[in-house]
Coordinates of C-alpha atoms and ligand atoms in Angstrom, one line a residue:
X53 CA -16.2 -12.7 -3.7
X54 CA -17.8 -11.9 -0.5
X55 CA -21.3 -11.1 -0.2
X56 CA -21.0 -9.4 3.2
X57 CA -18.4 -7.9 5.6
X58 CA -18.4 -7.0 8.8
X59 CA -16.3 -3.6 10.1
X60 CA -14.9 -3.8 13.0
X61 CA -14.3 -0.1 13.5
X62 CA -15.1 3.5 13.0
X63 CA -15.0 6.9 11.9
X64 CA -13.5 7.7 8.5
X65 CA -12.1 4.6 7.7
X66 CA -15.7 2.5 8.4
X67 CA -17.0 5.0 5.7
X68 CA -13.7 4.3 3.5
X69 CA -14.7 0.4 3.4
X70 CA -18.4 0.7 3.4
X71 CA -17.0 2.6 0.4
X72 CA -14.9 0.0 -1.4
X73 CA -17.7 -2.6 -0.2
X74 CA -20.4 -1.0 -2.7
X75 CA -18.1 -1.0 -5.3
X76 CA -17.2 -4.7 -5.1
X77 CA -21.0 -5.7 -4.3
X78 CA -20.5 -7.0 -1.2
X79 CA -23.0 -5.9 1.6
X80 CA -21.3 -3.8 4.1
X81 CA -22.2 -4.4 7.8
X82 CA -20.8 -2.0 11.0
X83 CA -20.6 -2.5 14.8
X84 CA -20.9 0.4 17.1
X85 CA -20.4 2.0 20.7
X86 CA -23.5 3.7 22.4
X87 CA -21.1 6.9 21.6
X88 CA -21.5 6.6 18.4
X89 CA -25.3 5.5 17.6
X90 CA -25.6 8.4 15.3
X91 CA -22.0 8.1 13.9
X92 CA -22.6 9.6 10.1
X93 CA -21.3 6.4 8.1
X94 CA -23.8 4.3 10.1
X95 CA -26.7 4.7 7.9
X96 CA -24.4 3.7 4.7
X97 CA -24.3 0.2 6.2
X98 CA -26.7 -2.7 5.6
X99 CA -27.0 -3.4 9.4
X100 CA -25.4 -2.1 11.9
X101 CA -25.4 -3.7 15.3
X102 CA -24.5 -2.3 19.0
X103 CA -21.4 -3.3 20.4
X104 CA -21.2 -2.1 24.0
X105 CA -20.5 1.4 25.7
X106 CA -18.7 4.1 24.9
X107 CA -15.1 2.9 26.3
X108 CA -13.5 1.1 23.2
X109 CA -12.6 -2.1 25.9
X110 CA -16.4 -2.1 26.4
X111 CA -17.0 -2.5 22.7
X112 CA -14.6 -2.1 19.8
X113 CA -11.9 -4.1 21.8
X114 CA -14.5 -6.9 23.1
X115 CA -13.6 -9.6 20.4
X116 CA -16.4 -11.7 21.6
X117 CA -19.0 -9.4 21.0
X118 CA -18.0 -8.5 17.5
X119 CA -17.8 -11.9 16.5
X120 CA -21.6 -12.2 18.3
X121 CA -22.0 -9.3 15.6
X122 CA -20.6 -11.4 13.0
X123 CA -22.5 -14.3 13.6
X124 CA -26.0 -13.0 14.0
X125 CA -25.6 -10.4 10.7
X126 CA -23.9 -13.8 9.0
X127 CA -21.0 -12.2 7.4
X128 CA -18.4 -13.6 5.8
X129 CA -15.6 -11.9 6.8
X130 CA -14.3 -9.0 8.9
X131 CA -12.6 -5.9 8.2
X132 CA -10.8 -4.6 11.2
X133 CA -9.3 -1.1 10.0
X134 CA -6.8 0.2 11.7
X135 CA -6.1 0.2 15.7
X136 CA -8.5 -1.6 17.9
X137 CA -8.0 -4.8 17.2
X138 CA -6.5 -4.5 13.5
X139 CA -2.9 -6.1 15.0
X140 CA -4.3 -8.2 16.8
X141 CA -3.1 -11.9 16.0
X142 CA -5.6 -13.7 18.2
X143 CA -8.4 -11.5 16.9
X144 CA -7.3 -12.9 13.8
X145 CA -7.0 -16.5 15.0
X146 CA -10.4 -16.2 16.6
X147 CA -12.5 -15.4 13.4
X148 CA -10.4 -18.0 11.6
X149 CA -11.6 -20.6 14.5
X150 CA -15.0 -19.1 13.4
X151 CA -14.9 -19.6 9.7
X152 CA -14.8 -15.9 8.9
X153 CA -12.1 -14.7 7.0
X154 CA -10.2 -11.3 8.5
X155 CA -9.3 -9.2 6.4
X156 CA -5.6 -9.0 6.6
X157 CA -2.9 -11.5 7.5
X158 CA -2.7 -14.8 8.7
X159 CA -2.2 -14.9 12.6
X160 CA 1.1 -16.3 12.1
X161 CA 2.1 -13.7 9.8
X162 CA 1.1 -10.9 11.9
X163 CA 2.8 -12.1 14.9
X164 CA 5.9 -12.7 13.1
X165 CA 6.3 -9.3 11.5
X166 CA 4.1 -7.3 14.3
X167 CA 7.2 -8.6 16.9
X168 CA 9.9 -5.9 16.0
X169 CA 12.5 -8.3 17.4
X170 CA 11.3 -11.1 14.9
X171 CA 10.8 -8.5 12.5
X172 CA 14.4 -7.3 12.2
X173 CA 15.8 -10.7 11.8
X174 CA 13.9 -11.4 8.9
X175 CA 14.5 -7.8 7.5
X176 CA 18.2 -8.7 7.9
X177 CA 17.9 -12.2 6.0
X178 CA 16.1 -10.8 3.3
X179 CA 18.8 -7.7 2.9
X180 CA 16.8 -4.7 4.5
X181 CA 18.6 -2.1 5.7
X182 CA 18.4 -2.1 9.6
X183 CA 19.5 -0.2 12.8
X184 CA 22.6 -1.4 14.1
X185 CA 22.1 -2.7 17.6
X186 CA 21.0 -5.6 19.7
X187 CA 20.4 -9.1 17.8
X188 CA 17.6 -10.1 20.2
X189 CA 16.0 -9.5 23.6
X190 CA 18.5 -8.3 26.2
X191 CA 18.7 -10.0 28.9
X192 CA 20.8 -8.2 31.3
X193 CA 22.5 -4.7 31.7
X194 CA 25.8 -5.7 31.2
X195 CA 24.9 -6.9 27.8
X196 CA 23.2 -3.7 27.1
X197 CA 26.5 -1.5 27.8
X198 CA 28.8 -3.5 25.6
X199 CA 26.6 -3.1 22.9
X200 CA 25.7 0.4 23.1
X201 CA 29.6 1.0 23.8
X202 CA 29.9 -0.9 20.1
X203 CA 27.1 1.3 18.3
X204 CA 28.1 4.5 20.6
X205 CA 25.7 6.9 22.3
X206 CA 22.8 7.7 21.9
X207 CA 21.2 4.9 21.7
X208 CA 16.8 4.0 21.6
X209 CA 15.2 1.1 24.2
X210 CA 12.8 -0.3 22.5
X211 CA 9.9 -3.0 23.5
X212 CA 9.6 -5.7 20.8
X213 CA 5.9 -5.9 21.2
X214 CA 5.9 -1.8 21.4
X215 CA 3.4 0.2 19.6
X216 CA 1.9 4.0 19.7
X217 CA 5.4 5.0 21.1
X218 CA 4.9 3.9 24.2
X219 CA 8.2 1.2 25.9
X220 CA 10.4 3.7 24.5
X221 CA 13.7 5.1 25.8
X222 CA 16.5 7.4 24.8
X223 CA 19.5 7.1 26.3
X224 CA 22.4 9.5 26.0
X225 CA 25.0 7.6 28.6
X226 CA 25.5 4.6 30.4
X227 CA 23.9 5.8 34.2
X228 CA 20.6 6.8 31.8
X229 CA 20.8 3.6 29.8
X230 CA 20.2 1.5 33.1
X231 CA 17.5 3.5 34.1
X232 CA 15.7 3.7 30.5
X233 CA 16.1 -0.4 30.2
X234 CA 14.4 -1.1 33.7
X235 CA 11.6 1.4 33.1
X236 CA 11.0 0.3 29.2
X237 CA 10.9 -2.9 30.6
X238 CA 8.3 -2.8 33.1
X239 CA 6.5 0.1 30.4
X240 CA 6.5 -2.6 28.1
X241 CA 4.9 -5.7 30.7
X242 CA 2.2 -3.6 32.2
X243 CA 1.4 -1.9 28.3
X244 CA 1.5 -5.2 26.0
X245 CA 2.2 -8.5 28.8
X246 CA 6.1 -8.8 27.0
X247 CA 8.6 -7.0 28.3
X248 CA 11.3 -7.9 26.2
X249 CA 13.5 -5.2 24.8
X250 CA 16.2 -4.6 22.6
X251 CA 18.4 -1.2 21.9
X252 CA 19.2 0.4 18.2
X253 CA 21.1 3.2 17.6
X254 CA 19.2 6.2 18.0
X255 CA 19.0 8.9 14.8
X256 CA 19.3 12.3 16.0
X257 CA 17.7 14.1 12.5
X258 CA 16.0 11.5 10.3
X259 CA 13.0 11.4 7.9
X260 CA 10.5 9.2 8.1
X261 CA 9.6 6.9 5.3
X262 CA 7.5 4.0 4.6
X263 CA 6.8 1.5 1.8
X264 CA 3.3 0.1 1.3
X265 CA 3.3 -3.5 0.3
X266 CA 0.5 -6.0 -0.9
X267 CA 0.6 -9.2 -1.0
X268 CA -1.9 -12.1 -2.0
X269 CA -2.4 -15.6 -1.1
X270 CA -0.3 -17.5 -4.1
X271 CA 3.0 -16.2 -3.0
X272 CA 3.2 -12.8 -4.3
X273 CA 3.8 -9.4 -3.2
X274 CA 4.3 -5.8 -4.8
X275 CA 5.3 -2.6 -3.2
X276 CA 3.7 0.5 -4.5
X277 CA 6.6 2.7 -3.1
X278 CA 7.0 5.0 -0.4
X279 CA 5.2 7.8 1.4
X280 CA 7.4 10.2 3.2
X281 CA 5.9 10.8 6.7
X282 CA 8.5 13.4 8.3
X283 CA 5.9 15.7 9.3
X284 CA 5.4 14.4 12.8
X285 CA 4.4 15.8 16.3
X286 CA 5.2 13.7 19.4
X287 CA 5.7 10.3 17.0
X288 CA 2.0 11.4 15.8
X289 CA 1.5 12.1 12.2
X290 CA 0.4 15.2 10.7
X291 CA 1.0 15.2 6.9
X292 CA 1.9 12.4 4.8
X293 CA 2.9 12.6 1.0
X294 CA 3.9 10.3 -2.0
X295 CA 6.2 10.4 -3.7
X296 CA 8.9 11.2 -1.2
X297 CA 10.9 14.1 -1.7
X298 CA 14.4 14.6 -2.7
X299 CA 15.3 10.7 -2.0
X300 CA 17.8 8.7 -4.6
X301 CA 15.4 6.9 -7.0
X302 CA 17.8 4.2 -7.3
X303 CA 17.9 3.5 -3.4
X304 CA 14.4 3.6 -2.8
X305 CA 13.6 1.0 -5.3
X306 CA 16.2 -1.5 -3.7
X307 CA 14.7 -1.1 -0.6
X308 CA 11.2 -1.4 -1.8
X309 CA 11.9 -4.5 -3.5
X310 CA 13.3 -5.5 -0.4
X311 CA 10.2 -4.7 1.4
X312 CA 8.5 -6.8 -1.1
X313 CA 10.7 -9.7 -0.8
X314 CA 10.0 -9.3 3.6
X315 CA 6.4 -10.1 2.9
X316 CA 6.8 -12.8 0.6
X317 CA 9.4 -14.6 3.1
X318 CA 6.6 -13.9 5.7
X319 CA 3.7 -15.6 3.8
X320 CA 1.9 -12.7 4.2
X321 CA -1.1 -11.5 2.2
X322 CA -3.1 -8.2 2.7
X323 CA -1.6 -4.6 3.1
X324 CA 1.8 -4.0 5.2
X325 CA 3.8 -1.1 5.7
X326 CA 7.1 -1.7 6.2
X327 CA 8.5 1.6 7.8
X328 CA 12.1 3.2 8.3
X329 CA 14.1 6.4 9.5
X330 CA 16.3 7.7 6.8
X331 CA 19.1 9.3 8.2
X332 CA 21.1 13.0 6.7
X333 CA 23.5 10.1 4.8
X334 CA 20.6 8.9 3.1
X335 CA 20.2 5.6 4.2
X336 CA 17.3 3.5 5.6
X337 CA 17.1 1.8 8.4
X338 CA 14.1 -0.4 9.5
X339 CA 11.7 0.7 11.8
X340 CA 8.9 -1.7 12.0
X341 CA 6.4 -4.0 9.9
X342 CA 2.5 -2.3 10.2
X343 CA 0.4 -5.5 9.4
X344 CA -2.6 -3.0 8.1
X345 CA -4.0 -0.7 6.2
X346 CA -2.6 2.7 7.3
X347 CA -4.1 6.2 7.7
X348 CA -1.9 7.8 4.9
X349 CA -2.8 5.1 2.4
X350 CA -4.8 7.3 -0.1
X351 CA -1.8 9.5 -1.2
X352 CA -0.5 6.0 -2.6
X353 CA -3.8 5.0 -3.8
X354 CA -3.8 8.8 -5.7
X355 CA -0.1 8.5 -7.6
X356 CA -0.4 4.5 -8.0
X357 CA -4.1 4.3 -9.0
X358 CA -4.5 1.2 -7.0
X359 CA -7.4 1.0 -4.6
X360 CA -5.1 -0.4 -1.6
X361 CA -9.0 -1.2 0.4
X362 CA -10.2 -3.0 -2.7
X363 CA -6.9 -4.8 -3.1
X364 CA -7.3 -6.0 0.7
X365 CA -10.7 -7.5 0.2
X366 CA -10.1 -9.0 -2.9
X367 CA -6.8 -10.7 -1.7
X368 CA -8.8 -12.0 1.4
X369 CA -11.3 -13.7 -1.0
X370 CA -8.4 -15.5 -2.4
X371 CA -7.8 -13.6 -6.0
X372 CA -4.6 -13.3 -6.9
X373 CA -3.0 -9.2 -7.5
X374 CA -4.3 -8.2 -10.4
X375 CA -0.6 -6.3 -11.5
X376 CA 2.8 -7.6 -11.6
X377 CA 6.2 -5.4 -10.3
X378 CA 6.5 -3.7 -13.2
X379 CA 2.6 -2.7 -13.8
X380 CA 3.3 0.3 -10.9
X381 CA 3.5 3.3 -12.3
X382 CA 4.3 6.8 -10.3
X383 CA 2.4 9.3 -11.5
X384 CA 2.1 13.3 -10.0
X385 CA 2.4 13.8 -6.3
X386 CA -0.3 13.8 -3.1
X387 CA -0.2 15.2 -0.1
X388 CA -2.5 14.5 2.8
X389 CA -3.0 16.7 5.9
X390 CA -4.9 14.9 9.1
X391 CA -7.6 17.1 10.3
X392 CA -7.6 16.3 14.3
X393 CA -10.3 18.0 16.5
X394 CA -7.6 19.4 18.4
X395 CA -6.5 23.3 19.6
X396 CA -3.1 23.7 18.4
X397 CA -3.3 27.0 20.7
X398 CA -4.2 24.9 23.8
X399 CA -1.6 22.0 23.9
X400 CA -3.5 20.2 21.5
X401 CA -6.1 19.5 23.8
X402 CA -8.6 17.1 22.4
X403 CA -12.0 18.9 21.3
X404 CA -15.0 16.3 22.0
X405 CA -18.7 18.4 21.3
X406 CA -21.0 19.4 18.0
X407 CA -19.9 20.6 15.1
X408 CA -22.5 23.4 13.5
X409 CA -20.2 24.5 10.3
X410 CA -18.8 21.9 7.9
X411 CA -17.9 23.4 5.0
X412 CA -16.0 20.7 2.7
X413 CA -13.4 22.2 0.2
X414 CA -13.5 20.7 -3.5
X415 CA -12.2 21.8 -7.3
X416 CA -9.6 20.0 -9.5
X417 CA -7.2 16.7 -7.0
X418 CA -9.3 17.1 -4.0
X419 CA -10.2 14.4 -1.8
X420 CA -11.8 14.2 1.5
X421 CA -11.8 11.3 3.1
X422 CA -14.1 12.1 6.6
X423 CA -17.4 11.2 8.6
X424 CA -18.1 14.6 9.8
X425 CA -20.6 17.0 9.1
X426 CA -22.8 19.7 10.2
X427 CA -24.6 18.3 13.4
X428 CA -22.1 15.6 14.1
X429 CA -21.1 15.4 17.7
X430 CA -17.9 13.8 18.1
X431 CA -17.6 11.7 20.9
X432 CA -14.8 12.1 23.8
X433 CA -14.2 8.2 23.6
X434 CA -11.8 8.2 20.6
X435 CA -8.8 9.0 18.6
X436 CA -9.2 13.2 17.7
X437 CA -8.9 12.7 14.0
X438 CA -12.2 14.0 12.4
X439 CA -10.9 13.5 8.4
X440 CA -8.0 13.9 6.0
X441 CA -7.7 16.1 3.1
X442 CA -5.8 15.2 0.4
X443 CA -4.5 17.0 -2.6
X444 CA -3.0 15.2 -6.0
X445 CA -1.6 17.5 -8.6
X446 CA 1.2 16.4 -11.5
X447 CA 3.8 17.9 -9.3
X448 CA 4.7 18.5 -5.2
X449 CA 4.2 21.8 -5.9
X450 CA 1.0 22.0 -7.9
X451 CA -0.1 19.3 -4.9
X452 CA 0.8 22.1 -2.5
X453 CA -1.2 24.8 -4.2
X454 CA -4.2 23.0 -4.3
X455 CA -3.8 21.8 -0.7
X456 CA -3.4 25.9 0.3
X457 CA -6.3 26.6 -1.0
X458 CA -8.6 23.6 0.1
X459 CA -7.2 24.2 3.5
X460 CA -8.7 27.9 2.9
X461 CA -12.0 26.7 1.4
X462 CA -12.3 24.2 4.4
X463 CA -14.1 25.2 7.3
X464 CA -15.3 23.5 10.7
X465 CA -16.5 25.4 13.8
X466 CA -17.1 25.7 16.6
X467 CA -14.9 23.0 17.2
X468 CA -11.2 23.6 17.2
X469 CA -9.3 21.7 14.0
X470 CA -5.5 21.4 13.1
X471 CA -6.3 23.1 10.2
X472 CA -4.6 26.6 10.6
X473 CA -1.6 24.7 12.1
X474 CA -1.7 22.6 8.2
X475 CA -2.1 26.5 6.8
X476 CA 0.9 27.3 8.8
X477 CA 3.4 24.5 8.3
X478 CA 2.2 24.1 4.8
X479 CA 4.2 28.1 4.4
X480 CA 7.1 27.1 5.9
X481 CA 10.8 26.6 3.8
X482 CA 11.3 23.5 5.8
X483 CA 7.9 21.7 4.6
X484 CA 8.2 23.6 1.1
X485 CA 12.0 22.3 0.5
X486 CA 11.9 19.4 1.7
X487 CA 14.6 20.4 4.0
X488 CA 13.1 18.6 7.3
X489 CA 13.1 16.0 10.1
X490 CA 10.9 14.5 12.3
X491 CA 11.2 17.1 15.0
X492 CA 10.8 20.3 12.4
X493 CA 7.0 20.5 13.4
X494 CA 8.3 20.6 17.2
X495 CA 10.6 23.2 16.6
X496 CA 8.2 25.4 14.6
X497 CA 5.8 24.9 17.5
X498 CA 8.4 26.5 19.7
X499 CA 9.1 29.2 17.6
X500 CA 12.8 27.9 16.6
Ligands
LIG267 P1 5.8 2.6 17.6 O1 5.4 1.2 17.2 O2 5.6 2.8 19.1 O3 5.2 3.6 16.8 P2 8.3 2.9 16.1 O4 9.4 1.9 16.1 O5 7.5 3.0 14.9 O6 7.4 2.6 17.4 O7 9.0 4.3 16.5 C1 8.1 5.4 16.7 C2 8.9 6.7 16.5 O8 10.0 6.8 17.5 C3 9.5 6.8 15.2 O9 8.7 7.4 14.2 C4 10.7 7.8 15.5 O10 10.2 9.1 15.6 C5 11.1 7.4 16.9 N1 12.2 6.4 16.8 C6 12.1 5.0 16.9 N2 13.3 4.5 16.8 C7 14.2 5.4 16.6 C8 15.6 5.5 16.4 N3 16.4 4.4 16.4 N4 16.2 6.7 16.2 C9 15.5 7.8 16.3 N5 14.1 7.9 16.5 C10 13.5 6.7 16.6

């Protein structure tokens, strides 16, 4: 095993692997941003070493200074969360140049399964369920109308090296086809240096659900089933749960084992999230391959009882998954809420400033994964997400009861929180019946 890591990141999810660091006995070391010189999960490290400014290209993006970090605090590998440079494949081909293992895929892995184009065509050898739509890149228009004339209208532009929504385009005819493939295009070149770009079918109402898959170094790979992630606002996730809701049992676990099957015929080892849109027929259809640990992962770390962060680490050392297929077990339900510092009553506008009242709810299936506290000033430089709650119960709605009331027992202030927005959609018969798509949040916002 290790003896000690490196995080390249952050927040709530340094504190989450400073966390499965102690329990494995490795030393845990973090980088940071002037921004964050009295981030909270700091003093929970060994060492922690200044990165750079503020800006995350001034520090948690500057590969060469992390490694620097590496180096002098003589680590032996490298955690890299998630964003910054956690999809990174020359990140990843860097510290393997330096002898220090990242924590997550091979670079040849990631950049096969992190390109949605590449992606798809394995999905489709290995029998996953994808959109119907172009093969590969387009190339030209022409070729763009005949197949969305095939799959019919409306139809998604999509940038194979997209991410964070952006190279994105609906289109709803032919005249708005042209435009969306030019503009995803040059989107796509300025955003990620590719601008290739393919078009799916577009799902009008669709739930969104993911399947979290390890695998190790020896060849194999387990899913531990899906989370259902419907609860969206502007492609931005807001509450995550496992198991998913009224889905057919029998149809999820294909396509999990599926999803397994993608990762092994990847050679991929680490944690990947292999997500899709389930449309009002009940089938899946393949979004994309996340080649990291995700945000939501506790609520499949609370009804699996696998430490997904742990897994990571150990896998990256070389050990082999300690459990087979048939070793997961669902058991009870979990729900988790992201607390942003946002004002839902002002656009969502991003709430930077200190917070004086941190009140952290507790009892019976509560967890609270988060770096805040009384005193913390969160910095304008970053993402807006301050925590998650979580709430596990032996049933959704048990898992909804105790989330109510943890919600209620939970309080922050000054700063604004999407918490009363979580109190809100938490009431409503869409959320509570499982009767939803991914624009339901939108539409409540609006009062439909
Ligand atoms: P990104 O990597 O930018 O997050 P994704 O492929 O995961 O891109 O898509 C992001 C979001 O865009 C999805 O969660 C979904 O809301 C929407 N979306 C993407 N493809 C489709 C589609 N074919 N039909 C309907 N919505 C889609």
């Amino acid at each position: 095993m290790f003896g000690r890591v490196l995080i390249a990141n952050r927040g709530e999810i340094a504190l989450r692997i400073i966390r499965a660091c102690r329990e494995l006995g490795i030393e845990p070391i973090c980088v940071f941003s002037e921004a964050d010189r009295d981030g909270p999960w700091l003093k929970h490290a060994d060492e922690a070493v200044c990165i750079g400014p503020g800006p995350a290209k001034e520090s948690y993006l500057r590969i060469d200074r992390i490694i620097s970090a590496a180096e002098i605090t003589n680590v032996d590998a490298i955690h890299p969360g998630y964003g910054f440079l956690s999809e990174n494949a020359h990140f990843a081909e860097v510290c393997r140049d330096c002898q220090i293992e990242f924590i997550g895929p091979s670079p040849e892995a990631m950049a096969q399964l992190g390109d949605k184009i590449a992606a798809k065509r394995l999905a489709k050898q290995v029998g996953l369920p994808t959109f119907p739509g172009s093969d590969g890149a387009l190339e030209d228009p022409e070729e763009a109308m005949k197949v969305a004339r095939e799959i019919g209208f409306p139809v998604i532009v999509k940038a194979a090296a997209g991410g964070g929504g952006r190279g994105m385009r609906i289109a709803r005819n032919e005249e708005s086809l042209r435009l969306g493939l030019e503009s995803a295009r040059q989107e796509a070149a300025a955003a990620f240096g590719n601008g290739a770009v393919y078009i799916e079918k577009f799902l009008e109402k669709a739930r969104h659900l993911e399947i979290q898959v390890l695998g190790d170094k020896h060849g194999n790979a387990v899913h531990l089933y899906e989370r259902d992630c419907t609860s969206q606002r502007r492609h931005q996730k807001l509450i995550e749960e496992a198991p998913a809701p009224n889905i057919d049992p029998a149809k999820r676990d294909q396509v999990a084992n599926a999803a397994a099957s993608l990762i092994r015929a990847a050679k991929y080892s680490g944690a990947a999230t292999v997500e899709f849109l389930m449309d009002r027929g009940a089938d899946f259809h393949m979004l994309e391959v996340n080649t990291r640990v995700q945000v939501e992962h506790p609520v499949t770390e609370l009804v699996t009882g696998v430490d997904i962060v742990k897994e990571m680490i150990r896998v990256a050392a070389g050990e082999k998954l300690p459990f087979k297929q048939s070793d997961v077990r669902l058991k009870g339900h979990a729900i988790e809420c992201r607390i942003n510092a946002e004002d839902p009553d002002r656009n969502f506008m991003p709430q930077a400033g200190r917070i004086e009242t941190f009140a952290a709810p507790g009892g019976p299936g509560i967890r609270l994964d988060s770096h805040a506290r009384s005193g913390y000033r969160i910095p304008p430089n970053y993402d807006s997400m301050i925590g998650k709650l979580i709430a596990f119960g032996p049933d959704r709605t048990s898992a909804i009861a105790r989330l109510r009331q943890a919600l209620r027992e939970f309080e922050i202030g000054p700063v604004k929180t999407t918490i009363p927005l979580h109190q809100r959609l938490l009431e409503t018969a869409h959320f509570v019946n499982a009767d939803f798509d991914i624009h339901y949040v939108e539409r409540f916002l609006k009062g439909e």
